[in-house]
Amino acid sequence: MTFKVIIVGGGPVGLYMAYAFERANIDYVILEQQDTVLNISGQLLFTWPQKVRLFDQIGLLADLEKVALGIHHKKRLFGDNGQVTTTGNFWDAMQNKSVL
Ligand SMILES: Cc1cc2nc3c(=O)[nH]c(=O)nc-3n(C[C@H](O)[C@H](O)[C@H](O)COP(=O)(O)OP(=O)(O)OC[C@H]3O[C@@H](n4cnc5c(N)ncnc54)[C@H](O)[C@@H]3O)c2cc1C
């Protein structure tokens, strides 16, 4: 039986699914309402540990690790003078507990 997967939306999740279908040799089409999939609204591509595992499953982790930086401390800045409002070492704690 042959079929075609329809992916609605070319955001990070849709593109991830497309890449996975491509590798699995499953036919697909992406329907994106915008003119481009490059909507530069964020600052960086940030991933939680669960998503790192997904990148590993589709064979992209080694390439990502070449360009990725770990996050160790969080500082939230606010206002024109960059006043630090909160800090935390959540990321180091999470890495120590990681089950990857
Ligand atoms: C202001 C802001 C800043 C952010 N900054 C960061 C950041 O710096 N780093 C980071 O990692 N994450 C950031 N995020 C979170 C990140 O954007 C989301 O986690 C991520 O985009 C979710 O991906 P997605 O594919 O599930 O959904 P989306 O990125 O929302 O993609 C969904 C896509 O589906 C399309 N679509 C929707 N309905 C239809 C339809 N009916 N027909 C066709 N196409 C449709 C939309 O146009 C869109 O392209 C930010 C979010 C916001 C709002």
mmCIF file of C-alpha atoms and ligand atoms in Angstrom:
data_model
loop_
_atom_site.group_PDB
_atom_site.id
_atom_site.type_symbol
_atom_site.label_atom_id
_atom_site.label_comp_id
_atom_site.label_asym_id
_atom_site.label_seq_id
_atom_site.Cartn_x
_atom_site.Cartn_y
_atom_site.Cartn_z
ATOM 1 C CA MET A 1 0.000 0.000 0.000
ATOM 2 C CA THR A 2 1.377 3.421 -0.893
ATOM 3 C CA PHE A 3 0.323 6.598 0.808
ATOM 4 C CA LYS A 4 1.429 10.183 1.192
ATOM 5 C CA VAL A 5 1.732 11.946 4.532
ATOM 6 C CA ILE A 6 0.389 15.487 4.691
ATOM 7 C CA ILE A 7 2.284 17.690 7.150
ATOM 8 C CA VAL A 8 0.418 20.887 7.985
ATOM 9 C CA GLY A 9 2.904 23.578 8.982
ATOM 10 C CA GLY A 10 6.575 24.057 8.184
ATOM 11 C CA GLY A 11 7.699 25.006 11.681
ATOM 12 C CA PRO A 12 10.412 23.103 13.557
ATOM 13 C CA VAL A 13 8.108 20.147 14.244
ATOM 14 C CA GLY A 14 6.874 19.924 10.648
ATOM 15 C CA LEU A 15 10.416 20.146 9.282
ATOM 16 C CA TYR A 16 11.606 17.502 11.750
ATOM 17 C CA MET A 17 8.797 15.194 10.598
ATOM 18 C CA ALA A 18 9.650 15.860 6.940
ATOM 19 C CA TYR A 19 13.294 14.967 7.530
ATOM 20 C CA ALA A 20 12.288 11.776 9.348
ATOM 21 C CA PHE A 21 9.897 10.774 6.536
ATOM 22 C CA GLU A 22 12.604 11.534 3.973
ATOM 23 C CA ARG A 23 15.016 9.206 5.735
ATOM 24 C CA ALA A 24 12.332 6.513 6.063
ATOM 25 C CA ASN A 25 11.567 6.833 2.339
ATOM 26 C CA ILE A 26 7.958 7.774 3.057
ATOM 27 C CA ASP A 27 6.286 10.167 0.646
ATOM 28 C CA TYR A 28 5.114 13.448 2.176
ATOM 29 C CA VAL A 29 4.131 17.000 1.417
ATOM 30 C CA ILE A 30 4.400 20.055 3.671
ATOM 31 C CA LEU A 31 1.592 22.598 3.522
ATOM 32 C CA GLU A 32 2.774 25.933 4.918
ATOM 33 C CA GLN A 33 0.527 28.972 4.930
ATOM 34 C CA GLN A 34 3.404 31.455 4.949
ATOM 35 C CA ASP A 35 5.658 32.293 2.014
ATOM 36 C CA THR A 36 8.758 31.052 3.829
ATOM 37 C CA VAL A 37 9.706 28.590 6.538
ATOM 38 C CA LEU A 38 12.390 31.004 7.729
ATOM 39 C CA ASN A 39 10.548 33.109 10.288
ATOM 40 C CA ILE A 40 13.349 34.660 12.291
ATOM 41 C CA SER A 41 11.529 35.598 15.480
ATOM 42 C CA GLY A 42 13.652 33.884 18.146
ATOM 43 C CA GLN A 43 17.238 34.287 19.269
ATOM 44 C CA LEU A 44 18.608 30.757 19.072
ATOM 45 C CA LEU A 45 17.503 27.197 18.636
ATOM 46 C CA PHE A 46 17.139 25.917 22.133
ATOM 47 C CA THR A 47 16.511 22.247 22.852
ATOM 48 C CA TRP A 48 15.528 20.316 25.953
ATOM 49 C CA PRO A 49 17.084 16.862 26.603
ATOM 50 C CA GLN A 50 14.070 15.043 25.162
ATOM 51 C CA LYS A 51 14.549 16.805 21.827
ATOM 52 C CA VAL A 52 18.264 16.029 21.818
ATOM 53 C CA ARG A 53 17.275 12.373 21.904
ATOM 54 C CA LEU A 54 14.998 12.919 18.889
ATOM 55 C CA PHE A 55 17.828 14.544 16.942
ATOM 56 C CA ASP A 56 19.959 11.512 17.752
ATOM 57 C CA GLN A 57 17.260 9.177 16.433
ATOM 58 C CA ILE A 58 17.279 10.805 12.995
ATOM 59 C CA GLY A 59 21.071 11.019 12.798
ATOM 60 C CA LEU A 60 21.513 14.785 13.269
ATOM 61 C CA LEU A 61 23.016 14.883 16.754
ATOM 62 C CA ALA A 62 26.675 14.590 15.743
ATOM 63 C CA ASP A 63 26.349 17.558 13.361
ATOM 64 C CA LEU A 64 24.433 19.594 15.933
ATOM 65 C CA GLU A 65 27.044 18.953 18.596
ATOM 66 C CA LYS A 66 29.668 20.540 16.335
ATOM 67 C CA VAL A 67 27.858 23.889 16.460
ATOM 68 C CA ALA A 68 25.929 23.714 19.742
ATOM 69 C CA LEU A 69 26.810 25.406 23.006
ATOM 70 C CA GLY A 70 25.713 24.143 26.397
ATOM 71 C CA ILE A 71 23.681 26.381 28.674
ATOM 72 C CA HIS A 72 24.918 26.391 32.252
ATOM 73 C CA HIS A 73 23.541 29.490 33.938
ATOM 74 C CA LYS A 74 20.441 31.502 33.328
ATOM 75 C CA LYS A 75 20.268 35.253 33.800
ATOM 76 C CA ARG A 76 17.145 37.182 33.032
ATOM 77 C CA LEU A 77 17.896 40.780 32.054
ATOM 78 C CA PHE A 78 15.360 43.550 32.003
ATOM 79 C CA GLY A 79 15.216 47.140 30.895
ATOM 80 C CA ASP A 80 17.568 49.480 29.051
ATOM 81 C CA ASN A 81 20.345 49.096 31.627
ATOM 82 C CA GLY A 82 20.240 45.275 31.509
ATOM 83 C CA GLN A 83 19.366 44.880 35.183
ATOM 84 C CA VAL A 84 19.640 41.217 36.235
ATOM 85 C CA THR A 85 16.279 40.177 37.661
ATOM 86 C CA THR A 86 16.795 36.424 38.189
ATOM 87 C CA THR A 87 19.643 33.944 37.987
ATOM 88 C CA GLY A 88 19.770 30.156 38.309
ATOM 89 C CA ASN A 89 21.890 27.080 37.794
ATOM 90 C CA PHE A 90 18.946 24.991 36.620
ATOM 91 C CA TRP A 91 20.816 23.888 33.503
ATOM 92 C CA ASP A 92 23.791 22.456 35.335
ATOM 93 C CA ALA A 93 21.425 20.622 37.675
ATOM 94 C CA MET A 94 19.501 19.209 34.722
ATOM 95 C CA GLN A 95 22.688 18.051 33.000
ATOM 96 C CA ASN A 96 23.789 16.237 36.143
ATOM 97 C CA LYS A 97 20.454 14.399 36.238
ATOM 98 C CA SER A 98 20.389 13.761 32.473
ATOM 99 C CA VAL A 99 19.520 10.245 31.345
ATOM 100 C CA LEU A 100 20.758 10.743 27.777
HETATM 101 C C1 LIG B 1 8.246 35.253 20.391
HETATM 102 C C2 LIG B 1 8.780 33.834 20.453
HETATM 103 C C3 LIG B 1 10.153 33.644 20.556
HETATM 104 C C4 LIG B 1 10.665 32.346 20.632
HETATM 105 N N1 LIG B 1 12.005 32.196 20.704
HETATM 106 C C5 LIG B 1 12.538 30.973 20.691
HETATM 107 C C6 LIG B 1 13.945 30.803 20.694
HETATM 108 O O1 LIG B 1 14.707 31.764 20.732
HETATM 109 N N2 LIG B 1 14.439 29.558 20.660
HETATM 110 C C7 LIG B 1 13.622 28.454 20.620
HETATM 111 O O2 LIG B 1 14.146 27.345 20.563
HETATM 112 N N3 LIG B 1 12.273 28.579 20.622
HETATM 113 C C8 LIG B 1 11.719 29.800 20.660
HETATM 114 N N4 LIG B 1 10.367 29.944 20.685
HETATM 115 C C9 LIG B 1 9.528 28.736 20.711
HETATM 116 C C10 LIG B 1 9.457 28.143 19.310
HETATM 117 O O3 LIG B 1 9.075 29.175 18.405
HETATM 118 C C11 LIG B 1 8.403 27.016 19.319
HETATM 119 O O4 LIG B 1 8.720 26.060 20.315
HETATM 120 C C12 LIG B 1 8.410 26.317 17.962
HETATM 121 O O5 LIG B 1 8.226 27.268 16.923
HETATM 122 C C13 LIG B 1 7.277 25.298 17.900
HETATM 123 O O6 LIG B 1 7.388 24.642 16.651
HETATM 124 P P1 LIG B 1 6.140 24.061 15.910
HETATM 125 O O7 LIG B 1 6.633 23.481 14.622
HETATM 126 O O8 LIG B 1 5.393 23.155 16.839
HETATM 127 O O9 LIG B 1 5.135 25.272 15.659
HETATM 128 P P2 LIG B 1 5.348 26.618 14.814
HETATM 129 O O10 LIG B 1 6.760 27.086 14.827
HETATM 130 O O11 LIG B 1 4.298 27.539 15.317
HETATM 131 O O12 LIG B 1 5.023 26.190 13.329
HETATM 132 C C14 LIG B 1 3.723 25.951 12.887
HETATM 133 C C15 LIG B 1 3.691 26.293 11.405
HETATM 134 O O13 LIG B 1 2.414 25.887 10.877
HETATM 135 C C16 LIG B 1 1.944 26.893 10.026
HETATM 136 N N5 LIG B 1 0.496 26.736 9.989
HETATM 137 C C17 LIG B 1 -0.377 26.890 11.012
HETATM 138 N N6 LIG B 1 -1.623 26.626 10.620
HETATM 139 C C18 LIG B 1 -1.544 26.293 9.318
HETATM 140 C C19 LIG B 1 -2.506 25.925 8.350
HETATM 141 N N7 LIG B 1 -3.816 25.816 8.647
HETATM 142 N N8 LIG B 1 -2.099 25.661 7.085
HETATM 143 C C20 LIG B 1 -0.778 25.749 6.769
HETATM 144 N N9 LIG B 1 0.196 26.087 7.649
HETATM 145 C C21 LIG B 1 -0.195 26.371 8.904
HETATM 146 C C22 LIG B 1 2.426 28.193 10.629
HETATM 147 O O14 LIG B 1 2.501 29.215 9.670
HETATM 148 C C23 LIG B 1 3.824 27.785 11.132
HETATM 149 O O15 LIG B 1 4.823 27.991 10.166
HETATM 150 C C24 LIG B 1 9.809 31.217 20.605
HETATM 151 C C25 LIG B 1 8.420 31.438 20.499
HETATM 152 C C26 LIG B 1 7.917 32.707 20.418
HETATM 153 C C27 LIG B 1 6.414 32.912 20.269
#
